[in-house]
Tab-separated table of C-alpha atoms in Angstrom:
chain	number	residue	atom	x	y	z
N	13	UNK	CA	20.614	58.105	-51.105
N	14	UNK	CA	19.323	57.459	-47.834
N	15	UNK	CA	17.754	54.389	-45.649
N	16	UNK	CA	14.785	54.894	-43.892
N	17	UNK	CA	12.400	52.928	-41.874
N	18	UNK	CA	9.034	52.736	-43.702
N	19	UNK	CA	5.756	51.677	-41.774
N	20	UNK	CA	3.447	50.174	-44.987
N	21	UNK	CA	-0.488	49.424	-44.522
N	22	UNK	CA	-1.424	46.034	-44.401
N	23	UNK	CA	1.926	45.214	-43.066
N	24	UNK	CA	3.085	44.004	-40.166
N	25	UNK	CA	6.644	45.039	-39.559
N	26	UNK	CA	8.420	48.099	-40.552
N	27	UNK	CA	11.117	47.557	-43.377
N	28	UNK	CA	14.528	49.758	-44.076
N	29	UNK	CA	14.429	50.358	-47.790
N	30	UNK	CA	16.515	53.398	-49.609
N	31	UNK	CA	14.955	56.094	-51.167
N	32	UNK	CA	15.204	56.384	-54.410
N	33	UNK	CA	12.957	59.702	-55.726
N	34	UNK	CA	11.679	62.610	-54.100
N	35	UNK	CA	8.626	64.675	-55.227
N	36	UNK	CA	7.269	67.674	-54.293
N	37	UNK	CA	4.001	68.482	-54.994
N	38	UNK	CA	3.416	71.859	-56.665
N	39	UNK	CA	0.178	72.740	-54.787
N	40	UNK	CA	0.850	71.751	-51.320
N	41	UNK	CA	4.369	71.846	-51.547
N	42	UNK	CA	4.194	68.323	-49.840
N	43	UNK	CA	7.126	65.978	-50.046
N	44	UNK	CA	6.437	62.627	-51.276
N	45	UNK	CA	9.075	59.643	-51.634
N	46	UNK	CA	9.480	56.621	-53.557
N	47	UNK	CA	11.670	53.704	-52.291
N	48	UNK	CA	13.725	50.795	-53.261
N	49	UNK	CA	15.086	47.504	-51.404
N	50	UNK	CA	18.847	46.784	-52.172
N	51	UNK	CA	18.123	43.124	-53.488
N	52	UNK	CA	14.731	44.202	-55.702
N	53	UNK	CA	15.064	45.082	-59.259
N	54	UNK	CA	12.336	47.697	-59.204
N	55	UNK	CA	10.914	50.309	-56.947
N	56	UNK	CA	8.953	49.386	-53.798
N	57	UNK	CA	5.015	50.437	-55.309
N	58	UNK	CA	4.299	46.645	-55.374
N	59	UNK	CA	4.517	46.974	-51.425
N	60	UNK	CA	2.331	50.096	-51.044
N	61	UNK	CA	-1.583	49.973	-50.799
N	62	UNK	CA	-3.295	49.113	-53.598
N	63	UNK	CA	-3.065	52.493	-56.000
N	64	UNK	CA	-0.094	54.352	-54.296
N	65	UNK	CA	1.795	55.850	-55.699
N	66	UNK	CA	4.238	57.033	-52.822
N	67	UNK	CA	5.102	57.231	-49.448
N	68	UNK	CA	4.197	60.227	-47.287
N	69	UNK	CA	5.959	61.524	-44.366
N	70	UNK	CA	3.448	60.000	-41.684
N	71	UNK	CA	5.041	56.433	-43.285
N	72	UNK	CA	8.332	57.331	-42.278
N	73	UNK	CA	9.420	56.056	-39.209
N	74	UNK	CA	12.954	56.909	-38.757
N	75	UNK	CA	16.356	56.940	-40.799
N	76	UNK	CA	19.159	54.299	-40.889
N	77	UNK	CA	22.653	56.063	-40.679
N	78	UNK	CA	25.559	53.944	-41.012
């Protein structure tokens, strides 16, 4: 899995959370992610915009390596 740097609405600083999924949608062919923070239990959704789902590539800010 990988770290990335995820810009959410509504919020004011980025935050470095891991992706945990990847979808692809079968019409567009778009990727889509869900992520995870190390010291959560669940999946990140709580964070999103009320009603989505997952993050799209314009959230994506950059990638941790390291």
């Amino acid at each position: 899995m990988e770290s990335f740097d995820v810009s959410l609405e509504g919020r004011d600083i980025p935050i470095v959370h891991r992706v945990i999924k990847v979808h692809e949608r079968e019409s567009t062919g778009e990727i889509v992610v869900l992520t995870k923070g190390d010291n959560n239990l669940d999946h990140d959704r709580i964070l999103y915009a009320k009603g989505q789902l997952w993050l799209h590539r314009h959230h994506v800010m950059g990638r941790a390596v390291g």
